[in-house]
Protein backbone atom coordinates (compact mmCIF):
# COMPACT_ATOMS: atom_id res chain seq x y z
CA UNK A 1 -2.48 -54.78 -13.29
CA UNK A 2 -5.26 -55.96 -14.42
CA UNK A 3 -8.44 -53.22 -14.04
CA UNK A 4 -10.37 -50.01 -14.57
CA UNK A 5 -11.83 -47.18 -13.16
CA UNK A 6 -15.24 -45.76 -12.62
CA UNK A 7 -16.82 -42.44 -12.02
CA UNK A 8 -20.54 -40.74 -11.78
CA UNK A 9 -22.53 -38.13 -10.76
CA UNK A 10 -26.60 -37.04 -10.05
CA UNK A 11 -28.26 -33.89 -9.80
CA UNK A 12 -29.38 -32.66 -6.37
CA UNK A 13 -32.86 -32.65 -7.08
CA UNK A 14 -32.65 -36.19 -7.78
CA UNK A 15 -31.30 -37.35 -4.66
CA UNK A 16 -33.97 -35.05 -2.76
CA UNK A 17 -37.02 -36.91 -4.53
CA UNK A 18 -35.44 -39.91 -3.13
CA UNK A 19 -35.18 -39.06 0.56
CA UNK A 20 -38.54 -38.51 1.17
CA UNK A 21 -39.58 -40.87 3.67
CA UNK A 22 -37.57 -41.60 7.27
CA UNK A 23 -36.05 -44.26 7.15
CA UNK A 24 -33.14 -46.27 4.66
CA UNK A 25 -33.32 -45.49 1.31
CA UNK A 26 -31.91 -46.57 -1.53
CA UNK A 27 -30.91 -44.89 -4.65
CA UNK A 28 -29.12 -46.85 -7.69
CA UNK A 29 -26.47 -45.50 -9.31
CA UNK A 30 -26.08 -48.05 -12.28
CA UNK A 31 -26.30 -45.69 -15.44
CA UNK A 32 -24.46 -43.13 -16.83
CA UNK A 33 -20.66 -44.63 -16.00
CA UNK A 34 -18.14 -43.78 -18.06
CA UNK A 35 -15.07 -45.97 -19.21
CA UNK A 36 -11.32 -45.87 -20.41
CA UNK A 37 -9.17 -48.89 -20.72
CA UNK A 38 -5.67 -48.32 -19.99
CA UNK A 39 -3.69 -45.98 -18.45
CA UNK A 40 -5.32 -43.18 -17.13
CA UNK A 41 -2.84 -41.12 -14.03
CA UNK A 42 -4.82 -37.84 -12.65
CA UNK A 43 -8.36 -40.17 -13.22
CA UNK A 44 -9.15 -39.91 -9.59
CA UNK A 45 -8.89 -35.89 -9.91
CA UNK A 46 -12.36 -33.65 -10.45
CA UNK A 47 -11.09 -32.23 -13.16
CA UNK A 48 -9.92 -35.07 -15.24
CA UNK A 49 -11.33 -35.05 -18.86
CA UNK A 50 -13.13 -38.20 -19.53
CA UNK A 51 -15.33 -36.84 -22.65
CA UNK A 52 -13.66 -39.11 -24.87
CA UNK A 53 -14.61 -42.56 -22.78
CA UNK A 54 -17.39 -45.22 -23.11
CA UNK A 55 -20.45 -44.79 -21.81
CA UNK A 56 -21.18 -47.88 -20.00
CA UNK A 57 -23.21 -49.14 -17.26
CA UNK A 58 -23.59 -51.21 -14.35
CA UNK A 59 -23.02 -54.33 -13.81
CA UNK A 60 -19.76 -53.87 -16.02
CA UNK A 61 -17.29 -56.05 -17.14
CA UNK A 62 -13.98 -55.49 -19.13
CA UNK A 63 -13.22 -59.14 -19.88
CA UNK A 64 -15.92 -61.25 -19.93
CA UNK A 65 -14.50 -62.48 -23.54
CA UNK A 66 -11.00 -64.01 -22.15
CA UNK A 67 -11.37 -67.39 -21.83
CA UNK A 68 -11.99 -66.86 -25.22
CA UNK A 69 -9.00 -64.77 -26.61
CA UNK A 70 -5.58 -65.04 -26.28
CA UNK A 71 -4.88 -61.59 -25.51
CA UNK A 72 -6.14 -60.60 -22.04
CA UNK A 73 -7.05 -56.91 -21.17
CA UNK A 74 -5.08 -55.32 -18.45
CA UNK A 75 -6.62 -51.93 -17.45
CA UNK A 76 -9.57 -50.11 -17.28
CA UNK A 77 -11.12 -46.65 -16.05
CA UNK A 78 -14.77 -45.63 -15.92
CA UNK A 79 -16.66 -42.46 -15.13
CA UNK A 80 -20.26 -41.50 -14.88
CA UNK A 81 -22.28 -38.21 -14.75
CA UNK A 82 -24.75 -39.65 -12.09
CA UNK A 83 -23.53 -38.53 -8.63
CA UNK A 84 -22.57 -34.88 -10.33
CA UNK A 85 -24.21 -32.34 -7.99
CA UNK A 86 -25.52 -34.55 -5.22
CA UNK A 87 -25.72 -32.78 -2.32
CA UNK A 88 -25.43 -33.86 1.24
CA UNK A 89 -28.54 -33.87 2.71
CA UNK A 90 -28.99 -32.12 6.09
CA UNK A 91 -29.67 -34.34 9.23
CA UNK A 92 -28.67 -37.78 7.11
CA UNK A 93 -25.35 -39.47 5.86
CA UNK A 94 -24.72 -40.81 2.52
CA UNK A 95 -23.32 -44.38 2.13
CA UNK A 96 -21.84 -45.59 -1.02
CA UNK A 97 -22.89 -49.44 -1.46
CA UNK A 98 -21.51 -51.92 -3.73
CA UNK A 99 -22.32 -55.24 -3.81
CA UNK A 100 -19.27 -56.44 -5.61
CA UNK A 101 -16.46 -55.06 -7.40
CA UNK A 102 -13.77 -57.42 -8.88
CA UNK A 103 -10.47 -57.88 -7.26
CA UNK A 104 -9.61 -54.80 -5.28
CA UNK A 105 -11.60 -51.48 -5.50
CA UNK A 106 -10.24 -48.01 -4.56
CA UNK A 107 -12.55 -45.47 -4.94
CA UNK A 108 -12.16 -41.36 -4.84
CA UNK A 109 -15.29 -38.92 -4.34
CA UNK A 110 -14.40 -35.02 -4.87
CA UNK A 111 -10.35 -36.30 -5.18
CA UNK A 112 -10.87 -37.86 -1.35
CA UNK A 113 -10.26 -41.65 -1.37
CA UNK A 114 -12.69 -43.27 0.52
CA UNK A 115 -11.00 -46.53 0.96
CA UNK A 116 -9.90 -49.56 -0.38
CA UNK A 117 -11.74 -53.21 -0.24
CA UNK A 118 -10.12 -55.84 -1.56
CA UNK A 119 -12.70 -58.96 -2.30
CA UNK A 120 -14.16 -59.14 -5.58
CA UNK A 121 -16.99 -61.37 -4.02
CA UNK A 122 -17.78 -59.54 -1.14
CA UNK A 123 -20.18 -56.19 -0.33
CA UNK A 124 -19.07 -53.26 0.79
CA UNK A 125 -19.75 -49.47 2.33
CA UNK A 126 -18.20 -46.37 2.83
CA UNK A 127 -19.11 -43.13 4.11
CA UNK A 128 -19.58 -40.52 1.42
CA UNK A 129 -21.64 -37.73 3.41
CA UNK A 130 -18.16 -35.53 4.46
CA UNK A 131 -17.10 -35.82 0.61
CA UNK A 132 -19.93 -34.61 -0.78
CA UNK A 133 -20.28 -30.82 -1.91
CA UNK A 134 -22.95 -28.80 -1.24
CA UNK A 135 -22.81 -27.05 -4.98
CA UNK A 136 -21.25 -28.15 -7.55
CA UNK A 137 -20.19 -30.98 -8.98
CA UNK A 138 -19.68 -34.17 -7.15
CA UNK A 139 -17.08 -36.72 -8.93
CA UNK A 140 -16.75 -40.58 -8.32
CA UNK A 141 -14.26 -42.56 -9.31
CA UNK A 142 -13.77 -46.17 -8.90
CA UNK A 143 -10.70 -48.06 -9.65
CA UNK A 144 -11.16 -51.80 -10.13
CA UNK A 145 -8.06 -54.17 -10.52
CA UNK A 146 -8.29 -58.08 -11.17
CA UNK A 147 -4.73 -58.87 -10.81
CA UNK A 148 -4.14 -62.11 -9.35
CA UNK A 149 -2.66 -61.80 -5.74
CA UNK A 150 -1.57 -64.95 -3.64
CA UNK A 151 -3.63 -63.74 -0.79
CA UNK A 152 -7.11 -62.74 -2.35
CA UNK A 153 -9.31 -65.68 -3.90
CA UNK A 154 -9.86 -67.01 -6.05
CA UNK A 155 -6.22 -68.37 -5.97
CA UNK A 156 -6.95 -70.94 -8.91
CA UNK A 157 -9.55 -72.62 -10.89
CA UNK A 158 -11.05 -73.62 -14.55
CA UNK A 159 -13.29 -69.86 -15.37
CA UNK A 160 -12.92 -66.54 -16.05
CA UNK A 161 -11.99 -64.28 -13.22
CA UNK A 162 -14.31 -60.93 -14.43
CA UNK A 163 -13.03 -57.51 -13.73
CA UNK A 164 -14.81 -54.65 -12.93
CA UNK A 165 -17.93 -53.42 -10.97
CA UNK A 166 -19.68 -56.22 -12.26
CA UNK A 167 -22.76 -56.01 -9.47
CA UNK A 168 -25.41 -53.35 -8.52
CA UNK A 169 -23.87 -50.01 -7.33
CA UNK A 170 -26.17 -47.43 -5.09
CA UNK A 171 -26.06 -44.58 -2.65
CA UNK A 172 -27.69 -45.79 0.80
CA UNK A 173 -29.18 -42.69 2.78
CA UNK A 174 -29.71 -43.02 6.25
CA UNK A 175 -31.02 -40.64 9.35
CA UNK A 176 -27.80 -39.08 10.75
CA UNK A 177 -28.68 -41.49 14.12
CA UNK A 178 -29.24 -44.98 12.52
CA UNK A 179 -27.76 -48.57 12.87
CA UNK A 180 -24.16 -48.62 11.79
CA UNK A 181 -24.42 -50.23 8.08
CA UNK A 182 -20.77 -50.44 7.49
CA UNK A 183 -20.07 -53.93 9.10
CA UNK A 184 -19.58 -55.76 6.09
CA UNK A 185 -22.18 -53.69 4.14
CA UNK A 186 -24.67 -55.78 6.27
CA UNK A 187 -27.95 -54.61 8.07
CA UNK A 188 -26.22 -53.78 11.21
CA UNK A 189 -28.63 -56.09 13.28
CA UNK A 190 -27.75 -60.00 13.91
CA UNK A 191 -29.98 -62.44 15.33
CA UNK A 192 -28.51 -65.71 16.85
CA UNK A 193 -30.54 -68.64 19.04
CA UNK A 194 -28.03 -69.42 21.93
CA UNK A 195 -30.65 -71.98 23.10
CA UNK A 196 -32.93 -73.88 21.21
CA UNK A 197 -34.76 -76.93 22.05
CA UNK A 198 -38.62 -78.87 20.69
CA UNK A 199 -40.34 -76.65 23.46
CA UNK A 200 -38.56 -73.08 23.67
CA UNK A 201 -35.82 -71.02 21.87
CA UNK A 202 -34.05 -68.03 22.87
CA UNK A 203 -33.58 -65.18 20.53
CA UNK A 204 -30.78 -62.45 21.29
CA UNK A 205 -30.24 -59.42 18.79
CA UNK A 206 -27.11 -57.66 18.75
CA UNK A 207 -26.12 -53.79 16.80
């Protein structure tokens, strides 16, 4: 395997002073990760000491110096302190939102795995508002493994395949009654033109 894992956490009273307005809003959580590389079983757990790891934040990459060495890493954990005591927010949900993380990403909140996406390219969603404590200590964790597989790209090619959550991370807060945004981490809305011509075009939006 090659990869790592992630974790964070954020005080309450942070997360409030971003929900102020109706609507989406967004809230980065790109500081305060920490790291391990290697072998780390129990990582996804709450309790899991990761005092001794690096600090890091994100974007975050564990190999960005292979094409360069002869040695290539082959795991990698990371935890943060920035989602620690986030609350769920009453009458929203809470979405967690990357925009890429490199080959296959688990990822755990509170010990409850979320899901799995596997496309390092790709963004992706999931629901985080059931996982989330109302006191207390809330515990990401994020494991990120770049081993090749015959049936994820990139199957080949002259560059460094980069491990890691190595684009922005956030929470997305929306109204409990919004737009779905989990389709493919998109906006939930799509416009196409079924007819178009020089003198008139028709415009159909679909949720």
């Amino acid at each position: 395997m090659l990869g790592g894992v992630y974790a964070l956490s954020a005080e309450p009273e942070d997360l409030r002073a971003n929900v102020s307005a109706p609507g989406r809003e967004r809230v980065s959580i790109n500081l305060g990760w920490r790291f391990h590389f290697g072998e780390a079983p129990g990582a996804w757990q709450p309790a899991f000491d990761d005092d001794t790891w690096e600090t890091v934040s994100i974007p975050h990459t564990w190999n960005a110096a292979d094409s360069t060495t002869p040695k290539f890493k082959t795991r990698r954990r990371l935890v943060s302190p920035a989602l620690r005591n986030a609350s769920p927010r009453r009458g929203h949900r809470v979405y967690l939102d990357f925009r890429a993380v490199s080959l296959v990403a688990t990822v755990w909140l509170n010990g409850r795995q979320l899901g799995t996406h596997d496309n390092g390219f790709a963004a992706f969603r999931f629901d985080a508002t059931d996982a989330l404590r109302a006191t207390g200590d809330n515990t990401l964790v994020v494991l990120a493994d770049s081993t090749w597989r015959d049936d994820l790209p990139p199957r080949e090619g002259d560059f460094t395949l980069c491990g890691g959550i190595y684009r922005d991370a956030s929470l997305l807060i929306t109204p409990a009654v919004a737009i779905d945004p989990l389709d493919h981490a998109g906006p939930g809305v799509y416009l196409t033109t079924p007819e178009i011509s020089t003198d008139s075009a028709q415009l159909r939006a679909a949720s």
